[in-house]
Structures are given as C-alpha cells and as structure tokens.
GROMACS .gro file of C-alpha atoms in nm:
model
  217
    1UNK     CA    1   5.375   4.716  -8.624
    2UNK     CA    2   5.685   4.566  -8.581
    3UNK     CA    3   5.745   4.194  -8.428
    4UNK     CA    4   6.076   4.070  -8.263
    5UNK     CA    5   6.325   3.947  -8.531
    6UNK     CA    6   6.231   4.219  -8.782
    7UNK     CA    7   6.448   4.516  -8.890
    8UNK     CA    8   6.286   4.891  -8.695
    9UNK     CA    9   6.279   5.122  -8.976
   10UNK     CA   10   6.578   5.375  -8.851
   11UNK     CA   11   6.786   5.643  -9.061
   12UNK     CA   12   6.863   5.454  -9.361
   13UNK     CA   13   6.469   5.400  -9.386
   14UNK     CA   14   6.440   5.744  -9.332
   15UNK     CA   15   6.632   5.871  -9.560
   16UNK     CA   16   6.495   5.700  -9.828
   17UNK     CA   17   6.171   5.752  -9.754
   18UNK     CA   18   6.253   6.163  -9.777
   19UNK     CA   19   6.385   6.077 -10.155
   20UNK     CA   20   6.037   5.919 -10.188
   21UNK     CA   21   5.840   6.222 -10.079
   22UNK     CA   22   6.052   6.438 -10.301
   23UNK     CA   23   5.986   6.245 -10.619
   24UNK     CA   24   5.576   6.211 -10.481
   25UNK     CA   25   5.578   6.573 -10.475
   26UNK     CA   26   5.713   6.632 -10.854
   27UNK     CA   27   5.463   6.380 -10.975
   28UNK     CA   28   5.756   6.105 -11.047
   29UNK     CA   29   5.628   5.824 -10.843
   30UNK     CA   30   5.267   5.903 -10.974
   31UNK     CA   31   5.115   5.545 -11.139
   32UNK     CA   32   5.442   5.395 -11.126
   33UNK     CA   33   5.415   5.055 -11.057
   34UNK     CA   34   5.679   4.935 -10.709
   35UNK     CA   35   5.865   4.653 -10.579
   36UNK     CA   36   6.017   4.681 -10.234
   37UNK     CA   37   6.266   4.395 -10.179
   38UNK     CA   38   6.376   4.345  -9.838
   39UNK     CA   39   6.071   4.511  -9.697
   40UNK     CA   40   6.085   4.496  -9.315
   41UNK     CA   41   5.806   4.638  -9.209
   42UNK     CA   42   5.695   4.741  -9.566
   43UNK     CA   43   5.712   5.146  -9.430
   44UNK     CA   44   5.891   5.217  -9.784
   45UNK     CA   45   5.686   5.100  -9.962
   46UNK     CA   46   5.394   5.203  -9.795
   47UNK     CA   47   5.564   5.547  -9.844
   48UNK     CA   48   5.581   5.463 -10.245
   49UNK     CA   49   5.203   5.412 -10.243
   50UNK     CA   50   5.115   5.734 -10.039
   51UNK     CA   51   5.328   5.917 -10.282
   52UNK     CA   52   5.116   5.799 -10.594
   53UNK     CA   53   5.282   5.441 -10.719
   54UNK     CA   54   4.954   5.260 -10.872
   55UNK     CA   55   5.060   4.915 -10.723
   56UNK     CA   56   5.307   4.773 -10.460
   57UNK     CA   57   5.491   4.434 -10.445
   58UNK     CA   58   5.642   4.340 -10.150
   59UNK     CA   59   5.961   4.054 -10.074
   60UNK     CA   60   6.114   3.929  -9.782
   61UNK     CA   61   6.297   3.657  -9.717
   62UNK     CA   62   6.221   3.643  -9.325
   63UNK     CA   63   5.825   3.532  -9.263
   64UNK     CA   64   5.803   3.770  -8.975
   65UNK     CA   65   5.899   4.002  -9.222
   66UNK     CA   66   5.642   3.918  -9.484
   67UNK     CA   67   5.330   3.898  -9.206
   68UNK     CA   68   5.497   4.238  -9.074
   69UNK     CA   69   5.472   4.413  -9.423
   70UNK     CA   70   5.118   4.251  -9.486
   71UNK     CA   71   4.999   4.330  -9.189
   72UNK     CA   72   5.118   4.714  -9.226
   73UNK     CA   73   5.015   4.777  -9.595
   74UNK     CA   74   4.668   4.643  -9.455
   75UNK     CA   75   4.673   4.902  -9.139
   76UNK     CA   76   4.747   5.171  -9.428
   77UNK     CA   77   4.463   5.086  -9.651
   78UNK     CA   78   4.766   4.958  -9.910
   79UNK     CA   79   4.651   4.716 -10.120
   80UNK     CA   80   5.017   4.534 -10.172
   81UNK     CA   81   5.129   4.146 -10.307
   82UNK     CA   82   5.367   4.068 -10.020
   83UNK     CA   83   5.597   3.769 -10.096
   84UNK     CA   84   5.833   3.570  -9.935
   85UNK     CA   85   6.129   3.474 -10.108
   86UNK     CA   86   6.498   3.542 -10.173
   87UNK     CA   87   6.583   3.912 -10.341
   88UNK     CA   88   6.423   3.922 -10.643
   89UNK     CA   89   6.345   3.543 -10.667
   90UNK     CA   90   5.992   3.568 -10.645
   91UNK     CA   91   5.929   3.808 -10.938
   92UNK     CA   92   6.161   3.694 -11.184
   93UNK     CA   93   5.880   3.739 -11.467
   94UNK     CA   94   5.760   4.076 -11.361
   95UNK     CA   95   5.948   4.397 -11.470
   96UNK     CA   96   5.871   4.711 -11.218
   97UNK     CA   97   5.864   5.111 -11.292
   98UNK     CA   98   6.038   5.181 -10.924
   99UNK     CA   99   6.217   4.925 -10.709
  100UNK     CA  100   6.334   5.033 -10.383
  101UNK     CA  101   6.613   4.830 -10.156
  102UNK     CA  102   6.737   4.866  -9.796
  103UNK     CA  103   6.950   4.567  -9.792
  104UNK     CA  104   7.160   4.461  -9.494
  105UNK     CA  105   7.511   4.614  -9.517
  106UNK     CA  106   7.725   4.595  -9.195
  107UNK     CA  107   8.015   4.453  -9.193
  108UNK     CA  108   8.077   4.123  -9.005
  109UNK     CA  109   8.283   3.911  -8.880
  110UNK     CA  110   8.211   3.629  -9.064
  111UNK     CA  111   8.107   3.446  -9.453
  112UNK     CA  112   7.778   3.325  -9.311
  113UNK     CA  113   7.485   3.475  -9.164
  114UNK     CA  114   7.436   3.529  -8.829
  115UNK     CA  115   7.275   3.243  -8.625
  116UNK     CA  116   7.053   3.527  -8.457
  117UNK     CA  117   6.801   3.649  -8.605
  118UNK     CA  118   6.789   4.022  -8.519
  119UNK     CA  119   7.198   4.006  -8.624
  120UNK     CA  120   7.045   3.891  -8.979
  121UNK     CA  121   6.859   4.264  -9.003
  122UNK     CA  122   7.240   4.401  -9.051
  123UNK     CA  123   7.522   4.137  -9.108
  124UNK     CA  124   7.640   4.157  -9.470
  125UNK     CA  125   7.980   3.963  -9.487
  126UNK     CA  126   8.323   4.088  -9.438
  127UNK     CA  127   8.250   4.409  -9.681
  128UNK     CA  128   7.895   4.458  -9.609
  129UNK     CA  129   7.805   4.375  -9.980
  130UNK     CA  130   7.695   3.990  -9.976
  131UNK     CA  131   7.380   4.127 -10.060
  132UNK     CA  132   7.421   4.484 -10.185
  133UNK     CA  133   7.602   4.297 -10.485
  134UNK     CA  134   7.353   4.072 -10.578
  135UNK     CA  135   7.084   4.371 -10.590
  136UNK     CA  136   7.357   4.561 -10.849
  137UNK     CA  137   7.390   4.206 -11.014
  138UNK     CA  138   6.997   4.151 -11.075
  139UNK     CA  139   6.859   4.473 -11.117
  140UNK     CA  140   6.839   4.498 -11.503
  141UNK     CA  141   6.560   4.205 -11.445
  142UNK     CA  142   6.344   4.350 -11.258
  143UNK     CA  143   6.335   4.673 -11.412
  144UNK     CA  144   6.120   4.851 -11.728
  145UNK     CA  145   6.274   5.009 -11.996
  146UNK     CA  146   6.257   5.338 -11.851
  147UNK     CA  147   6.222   5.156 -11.479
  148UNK     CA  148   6.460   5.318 -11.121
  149UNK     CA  149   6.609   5.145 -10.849
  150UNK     CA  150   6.703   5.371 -10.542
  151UNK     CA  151   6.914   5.174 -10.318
  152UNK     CA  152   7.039   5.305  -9.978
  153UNK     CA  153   7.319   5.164  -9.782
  154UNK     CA  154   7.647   5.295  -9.524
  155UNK     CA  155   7.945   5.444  -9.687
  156UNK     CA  156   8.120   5.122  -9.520
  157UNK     CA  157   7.996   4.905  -9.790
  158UNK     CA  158   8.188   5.147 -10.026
  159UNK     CA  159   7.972   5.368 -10.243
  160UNK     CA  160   8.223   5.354 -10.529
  161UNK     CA  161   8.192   4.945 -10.583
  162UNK     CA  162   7.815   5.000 -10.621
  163UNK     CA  163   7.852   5.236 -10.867
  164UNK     CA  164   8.098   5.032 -11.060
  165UNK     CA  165   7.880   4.723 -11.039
  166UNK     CA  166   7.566   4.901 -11.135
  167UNK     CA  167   7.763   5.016 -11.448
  168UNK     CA  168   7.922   4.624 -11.479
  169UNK     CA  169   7.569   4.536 -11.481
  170UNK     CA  170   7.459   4.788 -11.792
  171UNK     CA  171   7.265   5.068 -11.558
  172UNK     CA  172   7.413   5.418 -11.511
  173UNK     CA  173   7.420   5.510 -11.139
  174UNK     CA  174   7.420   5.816 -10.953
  175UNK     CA  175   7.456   5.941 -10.612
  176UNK     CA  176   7.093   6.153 -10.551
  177UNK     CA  177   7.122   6.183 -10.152
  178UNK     CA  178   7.377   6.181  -9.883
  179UNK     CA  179   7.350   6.187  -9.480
  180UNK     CA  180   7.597   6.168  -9.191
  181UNK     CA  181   7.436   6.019  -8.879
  182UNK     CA  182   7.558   5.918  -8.503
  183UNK     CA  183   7.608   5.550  -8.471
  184UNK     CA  184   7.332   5.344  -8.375
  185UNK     CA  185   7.352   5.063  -8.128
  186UNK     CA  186   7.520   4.787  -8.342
  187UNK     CA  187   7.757   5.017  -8.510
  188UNK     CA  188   7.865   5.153  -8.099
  189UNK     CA  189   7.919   4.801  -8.011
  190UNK     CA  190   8.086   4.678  -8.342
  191UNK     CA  191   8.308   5.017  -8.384
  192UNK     CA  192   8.627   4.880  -8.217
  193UNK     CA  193   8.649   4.576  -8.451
  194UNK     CA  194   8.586   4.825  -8.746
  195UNK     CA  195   8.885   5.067  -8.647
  196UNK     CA  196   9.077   4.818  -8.644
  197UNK     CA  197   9.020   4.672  -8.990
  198UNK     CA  198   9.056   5.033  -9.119
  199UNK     CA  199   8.674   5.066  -9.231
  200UNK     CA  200   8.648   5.366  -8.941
  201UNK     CA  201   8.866   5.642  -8.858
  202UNK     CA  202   8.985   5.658  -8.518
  203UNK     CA  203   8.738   5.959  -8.361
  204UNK     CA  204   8.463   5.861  -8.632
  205UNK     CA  205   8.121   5.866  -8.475
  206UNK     CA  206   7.883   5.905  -8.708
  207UNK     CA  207   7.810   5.711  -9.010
  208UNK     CA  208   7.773   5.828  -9.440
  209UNK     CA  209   7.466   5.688  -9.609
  210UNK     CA  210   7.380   5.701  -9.939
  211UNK     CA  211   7.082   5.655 -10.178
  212UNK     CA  212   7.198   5.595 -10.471
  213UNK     CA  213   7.005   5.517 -10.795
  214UNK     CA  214   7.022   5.319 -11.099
  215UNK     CA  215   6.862   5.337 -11.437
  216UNK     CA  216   6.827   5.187 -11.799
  217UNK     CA  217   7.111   5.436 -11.995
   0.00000   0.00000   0.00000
C-alpha cells in the first residue's frame, strides 16, 4: 500500500532487499533485532522480519510515510514500532543488531528541500549527500557492539565519500553489492542538468548503485 507523497519501492529497494534475502538464507539476520530509517513503505523492513530479525523499528520523517509503513507491517502480520521523526532522532537510547537505510540521494538543484512533496522522496542537495552524511555521521549510535548498517544509494552521491565518512566516523565499510540500472523517470528528466555539471557522462543511461555496509572494527 502506497499513498501519494510516499517513495514506490523501485531498484534501490530492490536491491537491498536481495542483500536481505541473502543474509536470511545464511542465518545472519536470524533474531537480530532492526531499525529501518527512512522506511517508505516499510517493504525493507518487512523483508528484515521475513528473513528472521526478532523485532522491527520503523522511522520516517513524512506521516504518510509512517501510516504507510504501519499500515504495511500490519497487512504482513509484522509486529513493528513505527515512528515518526528525523533519522535516527527517535531512538537515540536504543542500540540495534541491523539498521537498514534508503535515504534520498539525487542530486538537486538547490540547499533546501523541495517544496513538493513527491520531489522530497529523492532531492538530496547539490551532491546528493545532505542526508547520506548524516546516516555515516550517526551510525555508531544506533548500532551494537557487533551491530550492521547496509546503506544503499546511486554512484552519483559518490561511493568513495561514504566510505571515507563511515571510516571518519570509527566503522569500517565495505562495498557488498553493486547494480547498473536504466534511468528512472526523475533521473530521464533531470539527466541534462547532470551532464552538464559533470556528475553523468555524455551517452550514460543507466545508473551504479551500491549497498554498502558498515560495522563496529
């Protein structure tokens, strides 16, 4: 179930989602306990709980967002704490076994958020990392001792400055998936304003993500 305003789970969710499955199958998501920030829909973590997790918390800062992903972990038979709040705001107490993030990370035109709310699903600053850098910043909080964070995002918001920021922040990082996709929609319509500011080649049409993941070294 997905109402107007809130993000349609696409490749990015996808992909993560396979990394998910993986790990559910070798027994590594198995009574782990899970926060999904940025939830959406909640289909991650949904995904986390069919794979074994033992408990599910859920944050979004959009409230169509948060009745989306209560709604849907209800629909599932998912028992999760869905929360409204900003990143990992709400849980600043709690430490988490698995904490999975599919921030916005396309790059805009401007500082600010969009005025629209859809354009909020995807508009990340000039880089794409307002909030991809945050997530590095305030990981360690939110994590257990021997606690993961898989985090997926574009190869526009420049896979190398996450990695360096997860190690800034005391984690050690490492690429555990790659994909190369055709553009959606908003990447089509926002492609000649990216070739342009160098962040696509000129006959580039399709798009690197990444999951990358961070632990405790």
């Amino acid at each position: 179930m997905r109402p107007p305003g809130v993000y349609r789970a696409q490749e990015d969710t996808s992909l993560l989602r396979s990394v998910l499955r993986e790990r559910g199958q070798q027994g590594r998501v198995t009574g782990r306990s899970v926060l999904d920030v940025g939830s959406g829909t909640g289909a991650l973590g949904i995904e986390a709980f069919r794979a074994g997790a033992s408990s599910l918390t859920a944050i979004d800062l959009s409230l169509r967002s948060v009745l989306a992903s209560w709604l849907n972990s209800r629909l599932h038979g998912v028992p999760a704490m869905v929360r409204r709040g900003d990143l990992f705001a709400p849980v600043s107490r709690q430490r988490f076994d698995l904490v999975l993030a599919n921030p916005p990370y396309m790059p805009a035109a401007g500082l600010l958020p969009s005025r629209h709310r859809m354009a909020r699903c995807w508009d990340a600053g000039p880089d794409g990392r307002v909030l991809i850098d945050r997530i590095c910043a305030g990981a360690p909080s939110v994590l257990d001792e021997d606690g993961t964070l898989l985090l997926v995002h574009s190869g526009l918001s420049d896979e190398q400055i996450t990695l360096e920021r997860f190690e800034e922040a005391g984690l050690v990082p490492e690429v555990v998936r790659r994909a190369r996709v055709p553009f959606g929609p908003v990447l089509r319509a926002r492609a000649p304003d990216l070739r342009a500011r160098g962040l696509l080649g000129p006959d580039q049409l399709e798009e690197d993500l990444v999951v990358i993941e961070a632990r405790h070294g």
